[in-house]
Coordinates of C-alpha atoms and ligand atoms in Angstrom, one line a residue:
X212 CA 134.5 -180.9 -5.2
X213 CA 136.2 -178.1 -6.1
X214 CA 135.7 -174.8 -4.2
X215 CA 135.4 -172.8 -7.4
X216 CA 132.9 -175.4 -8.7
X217 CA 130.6 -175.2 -5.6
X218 CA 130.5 -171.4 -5.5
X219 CA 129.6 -171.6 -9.3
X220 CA 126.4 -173.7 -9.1
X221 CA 125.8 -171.6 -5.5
X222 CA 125.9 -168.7 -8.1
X223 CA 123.6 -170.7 -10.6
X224 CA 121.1 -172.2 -8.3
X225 CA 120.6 -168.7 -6.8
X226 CA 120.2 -166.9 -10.0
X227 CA 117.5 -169.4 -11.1
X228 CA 115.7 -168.4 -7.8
X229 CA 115.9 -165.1 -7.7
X230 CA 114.6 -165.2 -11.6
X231 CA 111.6 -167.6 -10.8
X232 CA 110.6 -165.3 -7.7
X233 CA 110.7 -162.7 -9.7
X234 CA 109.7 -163.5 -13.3
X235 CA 107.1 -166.7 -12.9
X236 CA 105.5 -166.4 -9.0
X237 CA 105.6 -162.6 -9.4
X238 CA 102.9 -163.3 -11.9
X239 CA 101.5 -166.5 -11.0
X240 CA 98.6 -164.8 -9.4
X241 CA 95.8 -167.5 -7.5
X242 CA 92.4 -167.3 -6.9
X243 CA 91.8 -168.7 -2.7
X244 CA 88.8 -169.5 -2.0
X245 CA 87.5 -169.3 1.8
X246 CA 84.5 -170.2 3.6
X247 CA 83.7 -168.0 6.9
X248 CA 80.8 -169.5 9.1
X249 CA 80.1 -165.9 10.6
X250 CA 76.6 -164.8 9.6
X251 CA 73.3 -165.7 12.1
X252 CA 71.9 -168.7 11.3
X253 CA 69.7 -169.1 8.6
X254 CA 71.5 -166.2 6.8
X255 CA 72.0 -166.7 3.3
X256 CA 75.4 -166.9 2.1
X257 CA 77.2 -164.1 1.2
X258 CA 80.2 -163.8 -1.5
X259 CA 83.3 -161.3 -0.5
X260 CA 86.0 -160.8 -3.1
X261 CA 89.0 -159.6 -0.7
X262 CA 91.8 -157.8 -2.7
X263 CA 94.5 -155.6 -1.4
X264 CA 98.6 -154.5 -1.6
X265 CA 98.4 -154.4 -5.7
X266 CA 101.6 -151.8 -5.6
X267 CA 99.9 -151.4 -9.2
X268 CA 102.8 -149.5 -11.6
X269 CA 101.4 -148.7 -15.2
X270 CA 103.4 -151.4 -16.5
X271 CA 101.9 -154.2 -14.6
X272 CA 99.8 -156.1 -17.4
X273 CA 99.7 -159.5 -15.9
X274 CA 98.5 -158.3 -12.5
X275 CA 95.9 -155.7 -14.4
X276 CA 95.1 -158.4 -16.7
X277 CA 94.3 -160.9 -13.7
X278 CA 92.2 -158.2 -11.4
X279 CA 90.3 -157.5 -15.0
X280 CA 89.2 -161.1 -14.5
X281 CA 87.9 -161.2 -10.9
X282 CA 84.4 -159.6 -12.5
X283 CA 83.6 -162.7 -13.7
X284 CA 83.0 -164.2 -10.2
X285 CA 80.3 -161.6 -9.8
X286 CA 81.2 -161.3 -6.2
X287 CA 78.3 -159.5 -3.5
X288 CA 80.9 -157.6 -2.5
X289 CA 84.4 -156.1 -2.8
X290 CA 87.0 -155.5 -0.3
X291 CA 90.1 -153.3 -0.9
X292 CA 92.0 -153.3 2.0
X293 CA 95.0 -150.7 0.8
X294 CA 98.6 -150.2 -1.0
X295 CA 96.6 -150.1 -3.9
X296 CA 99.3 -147.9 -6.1
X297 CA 102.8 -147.1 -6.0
X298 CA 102.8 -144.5 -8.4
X299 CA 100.9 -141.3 -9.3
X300 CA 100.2 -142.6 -13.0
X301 CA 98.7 -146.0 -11.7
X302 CA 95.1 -144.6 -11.1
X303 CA 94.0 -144.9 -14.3
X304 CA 94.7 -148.1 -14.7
X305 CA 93.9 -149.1 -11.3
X306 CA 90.0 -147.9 -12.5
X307 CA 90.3 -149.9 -15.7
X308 CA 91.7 -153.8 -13.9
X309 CA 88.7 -153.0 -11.4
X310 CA 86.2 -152.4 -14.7
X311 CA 82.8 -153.8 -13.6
X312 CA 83.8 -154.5 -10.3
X313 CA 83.5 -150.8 -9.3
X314 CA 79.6 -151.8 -10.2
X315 CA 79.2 -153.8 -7.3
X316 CA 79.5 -152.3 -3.6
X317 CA 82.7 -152.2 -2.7
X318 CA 84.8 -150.6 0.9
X319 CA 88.4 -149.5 1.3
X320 CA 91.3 -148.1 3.0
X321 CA 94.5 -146.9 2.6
X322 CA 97.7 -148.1 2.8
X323 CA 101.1 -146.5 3.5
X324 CA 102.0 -146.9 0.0
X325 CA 99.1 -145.2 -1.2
X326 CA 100.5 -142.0 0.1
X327 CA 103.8 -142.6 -0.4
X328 CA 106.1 -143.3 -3.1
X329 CA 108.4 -146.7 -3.1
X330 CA 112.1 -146.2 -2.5
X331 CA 115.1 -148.3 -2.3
X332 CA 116.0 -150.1 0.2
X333 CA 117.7 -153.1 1.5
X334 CA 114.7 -155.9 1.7
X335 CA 116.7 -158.0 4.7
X336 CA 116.1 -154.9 7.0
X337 CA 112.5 -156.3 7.5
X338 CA 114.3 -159.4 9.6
X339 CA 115.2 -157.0 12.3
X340 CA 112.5 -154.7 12.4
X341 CA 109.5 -153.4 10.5
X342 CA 108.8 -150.9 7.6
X343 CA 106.8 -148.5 9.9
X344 CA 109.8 -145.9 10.0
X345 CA 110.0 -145.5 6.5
X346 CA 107.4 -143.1 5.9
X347 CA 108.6 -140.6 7.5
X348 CA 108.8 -137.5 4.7
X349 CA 106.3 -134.6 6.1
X350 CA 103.9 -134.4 2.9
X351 CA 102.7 -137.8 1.0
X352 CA 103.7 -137.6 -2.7
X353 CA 101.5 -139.9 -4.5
X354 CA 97.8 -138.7 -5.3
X355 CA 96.4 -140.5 -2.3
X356 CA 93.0 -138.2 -2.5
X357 CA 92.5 -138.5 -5.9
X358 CA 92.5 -142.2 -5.6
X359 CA 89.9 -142.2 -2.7
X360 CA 88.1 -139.8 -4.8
X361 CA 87.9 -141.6 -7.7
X362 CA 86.9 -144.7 -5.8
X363 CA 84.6 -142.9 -4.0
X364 CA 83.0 -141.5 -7.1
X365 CA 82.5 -145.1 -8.6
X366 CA 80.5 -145.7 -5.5
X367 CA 82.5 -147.4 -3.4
X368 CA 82.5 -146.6 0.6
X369 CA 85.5 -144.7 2.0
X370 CA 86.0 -146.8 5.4
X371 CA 89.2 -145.0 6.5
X372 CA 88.5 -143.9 10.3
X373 CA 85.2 -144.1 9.2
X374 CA 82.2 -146.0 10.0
X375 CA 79.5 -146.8 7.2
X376 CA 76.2 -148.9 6.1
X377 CA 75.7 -151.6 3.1
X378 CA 72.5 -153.2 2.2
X379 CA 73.7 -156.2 0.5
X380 CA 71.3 -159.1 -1.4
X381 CA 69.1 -157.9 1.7
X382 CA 71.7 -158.7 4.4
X383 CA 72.3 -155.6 6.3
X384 CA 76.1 -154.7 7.1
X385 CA 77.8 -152.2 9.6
X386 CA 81.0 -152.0 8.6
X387 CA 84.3 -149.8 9.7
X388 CA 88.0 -148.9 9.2
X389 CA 90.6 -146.9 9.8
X390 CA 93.6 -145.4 8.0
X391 CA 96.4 -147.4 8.1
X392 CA 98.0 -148.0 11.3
X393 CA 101.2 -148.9 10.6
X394 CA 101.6 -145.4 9.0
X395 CA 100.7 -143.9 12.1
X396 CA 97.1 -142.5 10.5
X397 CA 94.4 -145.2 12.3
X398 CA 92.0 -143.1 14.5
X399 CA 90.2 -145.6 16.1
X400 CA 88.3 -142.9 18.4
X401 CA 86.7 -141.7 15.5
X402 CA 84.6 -145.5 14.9
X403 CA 84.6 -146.4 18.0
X404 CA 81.5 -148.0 20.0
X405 CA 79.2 -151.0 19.8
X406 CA 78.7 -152.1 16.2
X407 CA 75.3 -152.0 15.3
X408 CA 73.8 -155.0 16.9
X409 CA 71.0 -155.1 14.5
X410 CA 72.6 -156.1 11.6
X411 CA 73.1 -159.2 10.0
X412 CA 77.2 -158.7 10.0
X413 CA 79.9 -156.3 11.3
X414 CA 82.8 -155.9 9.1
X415 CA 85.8 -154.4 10.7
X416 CA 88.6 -153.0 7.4
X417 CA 92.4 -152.0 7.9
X418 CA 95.6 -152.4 6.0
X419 CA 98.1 -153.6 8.5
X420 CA 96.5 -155.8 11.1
X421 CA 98.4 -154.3 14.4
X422 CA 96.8 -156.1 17.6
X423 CA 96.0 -153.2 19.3
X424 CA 93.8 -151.8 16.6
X425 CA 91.8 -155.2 16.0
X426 CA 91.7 -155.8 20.1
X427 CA 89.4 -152.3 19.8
X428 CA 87.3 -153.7 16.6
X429 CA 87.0 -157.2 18.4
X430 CA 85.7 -155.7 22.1
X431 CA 82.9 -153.7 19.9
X432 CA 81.5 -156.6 18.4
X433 CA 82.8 -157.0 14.5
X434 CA 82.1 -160.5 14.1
X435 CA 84.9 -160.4 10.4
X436 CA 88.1 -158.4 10.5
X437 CA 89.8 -157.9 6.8
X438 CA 93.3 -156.6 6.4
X439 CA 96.5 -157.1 4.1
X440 CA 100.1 -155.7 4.0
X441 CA 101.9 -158.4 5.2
X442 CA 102.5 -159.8 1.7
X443 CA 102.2 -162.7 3.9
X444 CA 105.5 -163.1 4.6
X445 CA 106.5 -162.3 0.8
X446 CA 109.4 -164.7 0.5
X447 CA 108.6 -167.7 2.8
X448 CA 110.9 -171.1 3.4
X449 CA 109.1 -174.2 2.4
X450 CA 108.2 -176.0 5.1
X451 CA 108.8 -173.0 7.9
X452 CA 106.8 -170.2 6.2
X453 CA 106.9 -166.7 6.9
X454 CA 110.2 -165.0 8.9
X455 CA 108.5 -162.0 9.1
X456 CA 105.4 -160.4 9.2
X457 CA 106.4 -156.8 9.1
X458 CA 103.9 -155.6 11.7
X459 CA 103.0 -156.8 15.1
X460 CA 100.5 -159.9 14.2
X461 CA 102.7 -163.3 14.7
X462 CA 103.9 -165.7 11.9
X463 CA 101.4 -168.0 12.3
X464 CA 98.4 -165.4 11.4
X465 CA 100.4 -163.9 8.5
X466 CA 97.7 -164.7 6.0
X467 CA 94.8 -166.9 5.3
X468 CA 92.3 -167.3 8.0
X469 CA 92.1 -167.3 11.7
X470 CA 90.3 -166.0 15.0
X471 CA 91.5 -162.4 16.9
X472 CA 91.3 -163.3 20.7
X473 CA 89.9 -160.6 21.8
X474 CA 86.3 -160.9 23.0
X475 CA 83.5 -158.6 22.7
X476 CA 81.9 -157.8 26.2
X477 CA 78.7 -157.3 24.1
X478 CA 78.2 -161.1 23.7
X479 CA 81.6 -162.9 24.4
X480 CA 82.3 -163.9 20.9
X481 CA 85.6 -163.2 19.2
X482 CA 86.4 -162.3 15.8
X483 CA 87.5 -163.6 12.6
X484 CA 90.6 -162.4 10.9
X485 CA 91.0 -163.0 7.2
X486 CA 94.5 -161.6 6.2
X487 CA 95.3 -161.3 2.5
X488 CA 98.7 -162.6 1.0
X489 CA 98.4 -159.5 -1.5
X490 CA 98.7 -159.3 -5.1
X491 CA 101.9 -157.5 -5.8
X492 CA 105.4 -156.5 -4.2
X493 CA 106.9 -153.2 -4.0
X494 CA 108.5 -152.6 -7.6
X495 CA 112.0 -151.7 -5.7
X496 CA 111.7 -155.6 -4.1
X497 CA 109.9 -157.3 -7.4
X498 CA 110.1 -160.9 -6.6
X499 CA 107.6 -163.6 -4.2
X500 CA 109.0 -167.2 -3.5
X501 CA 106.4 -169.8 -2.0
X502 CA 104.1 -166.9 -1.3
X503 CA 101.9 -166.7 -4.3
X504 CA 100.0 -163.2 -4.9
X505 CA 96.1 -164.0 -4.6
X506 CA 93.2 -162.4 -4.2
X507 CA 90.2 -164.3 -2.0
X508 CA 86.7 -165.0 -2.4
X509 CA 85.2 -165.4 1.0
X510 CA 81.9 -167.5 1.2
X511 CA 79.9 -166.1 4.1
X512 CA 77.8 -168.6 5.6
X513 CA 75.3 -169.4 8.8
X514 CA 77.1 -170.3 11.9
X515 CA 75.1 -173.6 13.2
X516 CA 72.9 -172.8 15.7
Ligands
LIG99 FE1 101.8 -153.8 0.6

């Protein structure tokens, strides 16, 4: 075949790509459901909608239109676990897609790109090493207080390096987070200690899910560790996966569930990880392949005896 003719359907086949990563799976949000055997036995179940890394812009009415939609599964509770915005005029609507979801208890944290704006940038850079430089302008410029504010005031629990209490459908829950880590901002002295042995689950919450950070959560007891930002892998090869995870977790954990290894000295278990694929992209890299956004609902259940 002609040279000229093989570069042209080269051309072709990778503008169809690039315009179904960005134009059809950008939108083609999924629903994953998840079922985590964690709680003591005889528990009764317990139903945790998991959402993170919506990058909301006000122009994002597919996304909006999809997290409007997650009420109806009348979760028990709702996660957030950060990059919720990426732009000072997205709070507003960020408060409307979450609608009657802000009615039932809910916990976050930050992310990075809650505090600071998206910028340009080469997307291959994240083969040969992570985003954590990025961030590295002195002051945040996006309203990351008036989100947590606003958040806060709807009556959701501010977990970032903090430590907190929910009475859920009778189940009592010690949870704790921390800012994001891979912005530097995690202050895991501030949480740290046992988790309250007493209750009937430990929930450990964090953006980026750096091992070091969930090794601390893990050895004091948090039986369910929730985190995000790795978009899980964003653009993935069929049949390989994720190239990169852009923080220190490996490939293979870069979403969906799995077990941390660390184990608690308290009682020698170890803890789950659920890691969220994420529900948006930054709007300077608009585009997923093979790496649907979602948001999760995790079915707690009893652990057999
Ligand atoms: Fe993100």
């Amino acid at each position: 075949m002609h040279a000229r003719t093989i570069a042209s359907i080269a051309a072709v086949a990778g503008a169809a790509v690039i315009g179904y990563a960005s134009v059809i799976e950008r939108n083609w949000f999924a629903l994953r459901e998840q079922e985590v055997p964690v709680l003591p036995p005889g528990a009764e179940p317990l139903r945790v909608l998991h959402i993170s890394d919506l990058h909301l812009t006000p122009g994002r009415h597919r996304l909006m239109a999809f997290v409007r939609s997650l009420a109806a599964l009348q979760p028990d509770l709702v996660v957030n676990t950060g990059d919720s915005i990426a732009s000072a005029e997205a709070i507003g609507p960020l408060l409307d897609s979450l609608g009657s979801l802000l009615d039932i208890p809910g916990v976050f944290v930050y992310g990075s790109n809650d505090l600071y704006s998206p910028k340009p940038g080469n997307p291959a850079r994240y083969l040969w090493r992570t985003s954590a430089g990025d961030h590295d302008r002195n002051e945040p410029d996006l309203p990351w207080e008036k989100l947590g504010g606003e958040l806060t005031a709807a009556g959701w629990l501010d977990l970032n390096n903090q430590r907190g209490k929910l009475t859920v459908n009778g189940l009592d829950i010690a949870l704790a987070g921390v800012h994001d880590p891979h912005a530097d901002r995690a202050r895991y002295d501030l949480i740290a200690g046992p988790a309250d042995p007493a209750a009937t689950l430990r929930l450990g919450v964090l953006h980026s899910p750096e091992p070091e950070v969930m090794d601390r959560f893990a050895a004091d007891g948090y039986d369910l560790l929730l985190a995000g930002h790795t978009h899980g892998g964003q653009l993935r090869v069929p049949g390989y996966g994720a190239l990169v995870t852009n923080c220190g977790i490996d490939r293979g954990r870069v979403s969906g569930l799995s077990m941390h290894p660390q184990v608690s000295p308290a009682d020698g278990k170890t803890a789950w990880l659920h890691v969220s694929a994420g529900l948006g992209t930054s709007p300077w890299a608009p585009a997923r392949f093979a790496c649907r956004p979602e948001a999760t609902l995790l079915t707690l259940t009893a652990r057999s005896a």
